Coordinates of C-alpha atoms in Angstrom, one line a residue:
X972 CA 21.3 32.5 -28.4
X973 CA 19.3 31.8 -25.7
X974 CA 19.3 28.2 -24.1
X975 CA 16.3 26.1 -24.9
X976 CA 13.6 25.9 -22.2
X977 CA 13.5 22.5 -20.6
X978 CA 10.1 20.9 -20.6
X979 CA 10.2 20.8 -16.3
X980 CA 10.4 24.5 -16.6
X981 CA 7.0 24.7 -18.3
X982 CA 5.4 21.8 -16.1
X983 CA 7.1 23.7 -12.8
X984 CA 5.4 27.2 -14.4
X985 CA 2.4 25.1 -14.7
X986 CA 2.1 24.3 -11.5
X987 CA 2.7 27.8 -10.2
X988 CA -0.2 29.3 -12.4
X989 CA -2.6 26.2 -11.3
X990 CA -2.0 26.9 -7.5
X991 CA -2.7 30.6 -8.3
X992 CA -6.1 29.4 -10.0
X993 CA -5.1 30.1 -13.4
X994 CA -5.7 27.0 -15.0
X995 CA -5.7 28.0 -19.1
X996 CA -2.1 29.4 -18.4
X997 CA -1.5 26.2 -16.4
X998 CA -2.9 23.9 -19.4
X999 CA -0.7 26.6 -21.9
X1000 CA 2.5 25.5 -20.4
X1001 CA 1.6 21.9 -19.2
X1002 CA 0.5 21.9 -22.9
X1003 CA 4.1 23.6 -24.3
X1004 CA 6.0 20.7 -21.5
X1005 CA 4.1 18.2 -23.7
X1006 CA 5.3 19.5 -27.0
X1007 CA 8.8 19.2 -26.2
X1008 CA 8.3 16.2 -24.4
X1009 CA 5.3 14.0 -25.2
X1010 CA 5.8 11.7 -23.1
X1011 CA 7.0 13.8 -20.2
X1012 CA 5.4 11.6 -17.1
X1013 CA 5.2 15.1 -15.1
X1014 CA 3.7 16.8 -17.7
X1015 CA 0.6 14.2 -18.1
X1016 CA 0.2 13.9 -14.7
X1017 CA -0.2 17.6 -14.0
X1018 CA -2.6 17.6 -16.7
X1019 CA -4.8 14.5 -15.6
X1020 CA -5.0 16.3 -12.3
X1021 CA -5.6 20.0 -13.6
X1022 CA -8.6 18.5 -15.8
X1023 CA -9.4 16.9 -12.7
X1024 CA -9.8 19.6 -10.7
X1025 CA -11.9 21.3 -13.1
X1026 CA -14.2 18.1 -13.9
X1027 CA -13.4 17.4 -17.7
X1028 CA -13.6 13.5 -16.6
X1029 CA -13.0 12.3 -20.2
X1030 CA -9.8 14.3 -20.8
X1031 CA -8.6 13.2 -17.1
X1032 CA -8.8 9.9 -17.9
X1033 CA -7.1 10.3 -21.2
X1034 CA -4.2 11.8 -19.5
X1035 CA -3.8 9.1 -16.9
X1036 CA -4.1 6.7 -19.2
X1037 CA -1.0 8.2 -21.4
X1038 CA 0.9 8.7 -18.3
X1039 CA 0.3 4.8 -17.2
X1040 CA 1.2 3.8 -20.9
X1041 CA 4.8 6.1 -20.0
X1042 CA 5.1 4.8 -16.5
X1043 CA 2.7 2.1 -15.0
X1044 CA 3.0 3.0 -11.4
X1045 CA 0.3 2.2 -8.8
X1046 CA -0.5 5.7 -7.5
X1047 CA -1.4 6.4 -11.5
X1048 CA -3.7 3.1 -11.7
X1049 CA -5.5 4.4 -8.3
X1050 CA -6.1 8.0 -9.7
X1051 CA -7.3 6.5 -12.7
X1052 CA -9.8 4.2 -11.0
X1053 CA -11.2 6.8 -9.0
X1054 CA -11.6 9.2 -12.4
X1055 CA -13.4 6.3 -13.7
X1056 CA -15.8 5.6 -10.9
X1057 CA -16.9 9.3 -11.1
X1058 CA -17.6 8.5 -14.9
X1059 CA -19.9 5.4 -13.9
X1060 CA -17.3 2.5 -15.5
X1061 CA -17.5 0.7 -12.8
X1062 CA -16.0 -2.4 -14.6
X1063 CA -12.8 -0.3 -15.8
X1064 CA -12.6 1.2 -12.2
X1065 CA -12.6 -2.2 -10.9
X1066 CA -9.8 -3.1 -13.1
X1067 CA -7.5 -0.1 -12.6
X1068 CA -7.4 -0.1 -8.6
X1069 CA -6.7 -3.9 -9.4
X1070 CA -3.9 -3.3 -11.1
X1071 CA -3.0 -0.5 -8.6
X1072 CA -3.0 -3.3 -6.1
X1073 CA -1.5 -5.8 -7.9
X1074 CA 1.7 -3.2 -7.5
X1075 CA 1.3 -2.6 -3.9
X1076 CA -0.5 -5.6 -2.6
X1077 CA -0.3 -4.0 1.3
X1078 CA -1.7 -0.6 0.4
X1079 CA -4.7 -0.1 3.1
X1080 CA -5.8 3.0 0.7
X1081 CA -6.6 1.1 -2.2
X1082 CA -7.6 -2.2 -1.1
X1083 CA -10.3 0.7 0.9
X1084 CA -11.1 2.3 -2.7
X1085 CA -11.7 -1.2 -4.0
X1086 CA -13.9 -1.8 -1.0
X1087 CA -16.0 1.5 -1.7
X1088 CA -16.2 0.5 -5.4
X1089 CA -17.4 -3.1 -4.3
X1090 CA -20.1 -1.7 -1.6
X1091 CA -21.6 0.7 -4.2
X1092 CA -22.9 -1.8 -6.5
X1093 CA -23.8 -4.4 -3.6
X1094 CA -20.9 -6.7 -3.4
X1095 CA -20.1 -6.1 0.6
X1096 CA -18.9 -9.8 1.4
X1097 CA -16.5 -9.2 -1.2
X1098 CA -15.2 -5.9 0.1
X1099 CA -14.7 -7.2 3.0
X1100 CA -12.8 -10.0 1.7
X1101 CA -10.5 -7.6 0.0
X1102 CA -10.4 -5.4 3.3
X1103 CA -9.2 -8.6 5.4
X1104 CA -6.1 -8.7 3.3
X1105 CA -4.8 -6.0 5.1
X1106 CA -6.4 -6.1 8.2
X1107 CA -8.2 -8.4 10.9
X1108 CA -11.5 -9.5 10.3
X1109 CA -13.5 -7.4 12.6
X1110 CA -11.7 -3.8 11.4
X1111 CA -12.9 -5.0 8.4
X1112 CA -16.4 -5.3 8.8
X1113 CA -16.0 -1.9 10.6
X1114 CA -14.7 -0.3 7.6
X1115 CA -17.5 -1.5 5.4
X1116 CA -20.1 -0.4 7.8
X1117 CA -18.3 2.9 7.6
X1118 CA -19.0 2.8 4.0
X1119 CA -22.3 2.0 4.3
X1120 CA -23.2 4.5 6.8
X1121 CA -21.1 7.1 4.4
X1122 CA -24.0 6.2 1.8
X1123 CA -26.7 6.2 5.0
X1124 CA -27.7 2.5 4.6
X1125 CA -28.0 2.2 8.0
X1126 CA -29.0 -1.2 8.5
X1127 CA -26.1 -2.8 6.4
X1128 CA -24.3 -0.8 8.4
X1129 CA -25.3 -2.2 11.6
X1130 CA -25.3 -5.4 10.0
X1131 CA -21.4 -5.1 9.3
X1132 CA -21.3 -3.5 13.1
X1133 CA -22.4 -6.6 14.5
X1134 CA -20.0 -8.6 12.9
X1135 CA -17.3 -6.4 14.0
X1136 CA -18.0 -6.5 17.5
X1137 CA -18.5 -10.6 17.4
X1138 CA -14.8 -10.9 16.2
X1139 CA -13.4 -8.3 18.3
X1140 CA -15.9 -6.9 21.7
X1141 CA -13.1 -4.5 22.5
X1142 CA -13.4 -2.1 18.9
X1143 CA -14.0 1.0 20.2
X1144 CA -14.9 3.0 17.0
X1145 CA -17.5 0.0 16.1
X1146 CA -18.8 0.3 19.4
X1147 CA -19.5 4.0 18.9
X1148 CA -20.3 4.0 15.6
X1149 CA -23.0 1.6 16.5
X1150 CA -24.2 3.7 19.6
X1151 CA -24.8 6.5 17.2
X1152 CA -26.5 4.4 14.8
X1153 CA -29.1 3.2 17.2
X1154 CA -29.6 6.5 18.3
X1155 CA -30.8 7.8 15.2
X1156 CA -34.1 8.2 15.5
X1157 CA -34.4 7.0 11.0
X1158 CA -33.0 3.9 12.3
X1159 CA -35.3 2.0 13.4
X1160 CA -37.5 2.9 10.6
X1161 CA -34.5 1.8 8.2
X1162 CA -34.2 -1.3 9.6
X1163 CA -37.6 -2.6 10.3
X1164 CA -38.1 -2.1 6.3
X1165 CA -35.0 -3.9 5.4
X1166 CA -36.1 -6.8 8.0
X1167 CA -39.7 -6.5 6.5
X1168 CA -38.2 -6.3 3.5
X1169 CA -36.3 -9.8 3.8
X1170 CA -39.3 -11.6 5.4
X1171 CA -41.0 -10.8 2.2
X1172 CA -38.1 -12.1 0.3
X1173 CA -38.5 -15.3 2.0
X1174 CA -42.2 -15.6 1.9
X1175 CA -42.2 -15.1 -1.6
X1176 CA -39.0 -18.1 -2.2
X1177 CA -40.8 -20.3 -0.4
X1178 CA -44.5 -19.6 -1.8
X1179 CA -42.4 -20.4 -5.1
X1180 CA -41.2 -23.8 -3.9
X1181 CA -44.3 -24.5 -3.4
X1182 CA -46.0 -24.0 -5.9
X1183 CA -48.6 -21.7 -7.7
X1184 CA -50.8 -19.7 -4.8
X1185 CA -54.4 -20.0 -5.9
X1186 CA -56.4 -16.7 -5.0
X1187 CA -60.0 -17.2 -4.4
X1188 CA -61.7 -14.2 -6.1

């Protein structure tokens, strides 16, 4: 009688059709790996990432999640986080590269992913925070205006810049990436409408303070 096929086989035939762009016979035999095995870590994994690659979000993070519940390991927590900031959970995203850091306090990668999360919903001082954990002060700043400028908010950007270069003169990147930024002709639109923009702010806290403004009609 023929031996029984190990459930690696079908996860290493898995792989083999995936890199070869055949993804239902990858998700057949991922699939098979899973019926032997269900909770064969190698066999979730592969299909986290296949559904991944194909973006099927919902069954990507369902995988994950069954592959954390068989092995809780950091890398899994940070592919999960990243799965669920493409699905707009920011909260659960938050949560997952938490726990991905909690398991690798040191890791510059996803204290960075925590940062990006942080930045994209307005929370730079504290992705900074969470960047000087791992590295000095003005590298951090630097990072964050990298982020920024990713996202082409300049003038955060060159907010984060001048930070950078207060705590450390001598970074070159910040002191190119700021070159560039002041080069760009858009920036000095972009940041005379954030500067107008926080005068405006201001006048409008301290009108309130005040009191009432009375219009004369």
């Amino acid at each position: 009688m023929p031996s029984e096929i190990l459930p690696e086989v079908f996860v290493t035939n898995g792989q083999l059709f995936e890199s070869q762009g055949n993804y239902t016979k990858a998700l057949d035999n991922y699939s098979k790996a899973l019926e032997k095995e269900p909770a064969n870590e190698a066999a979730l994994l592969s299909t986290a990432s296949l559904y991944l690659r194909q973006g099927h979000l919902e069954q990507a993070n369902e995988f994950f999640t069954k592959a954390i519940s068989v092995n809780p390991r950091a890398e899994t927590f940070n592919e999960l986080a990243l799965v669920q900031q493409k699905q707009g959970l920011h909260a659960d995203a938050q949560a997952s590269i938490g726990q991905a850091i909690a398991r690798a306090p040191q890791s510059l990668l996803y204290r960075n992913n925590l940062a990006n999360m942080l930045v994209s919903v307005g929370r730079s001082d504290e992705a900074v925070k969470q960047l000087e954990q791992v590295l000095a002060p003005a590298q951090a700043n630097y990072n964050v205006a990298c982020l920024h400028f990713s996202n082409n908010n300049l003038a955060a950007a060159q907010q984060h810049l001048q930070i950078a270069l207060q705590a450390d003169p001598n970074l070159v990147d910040a002191r190119q990436l700021m070159d560039r930024i002041v080069s760009n002709p858009t920036t000095k639109t972009a940041i005379a409408a954030y500067q107008n923009a926080a005068e405006v702010y201001r006048a409008v806290g301290q009108s309130s303070a005040a009191g009432p403004v009375t219009t004369i009609r």
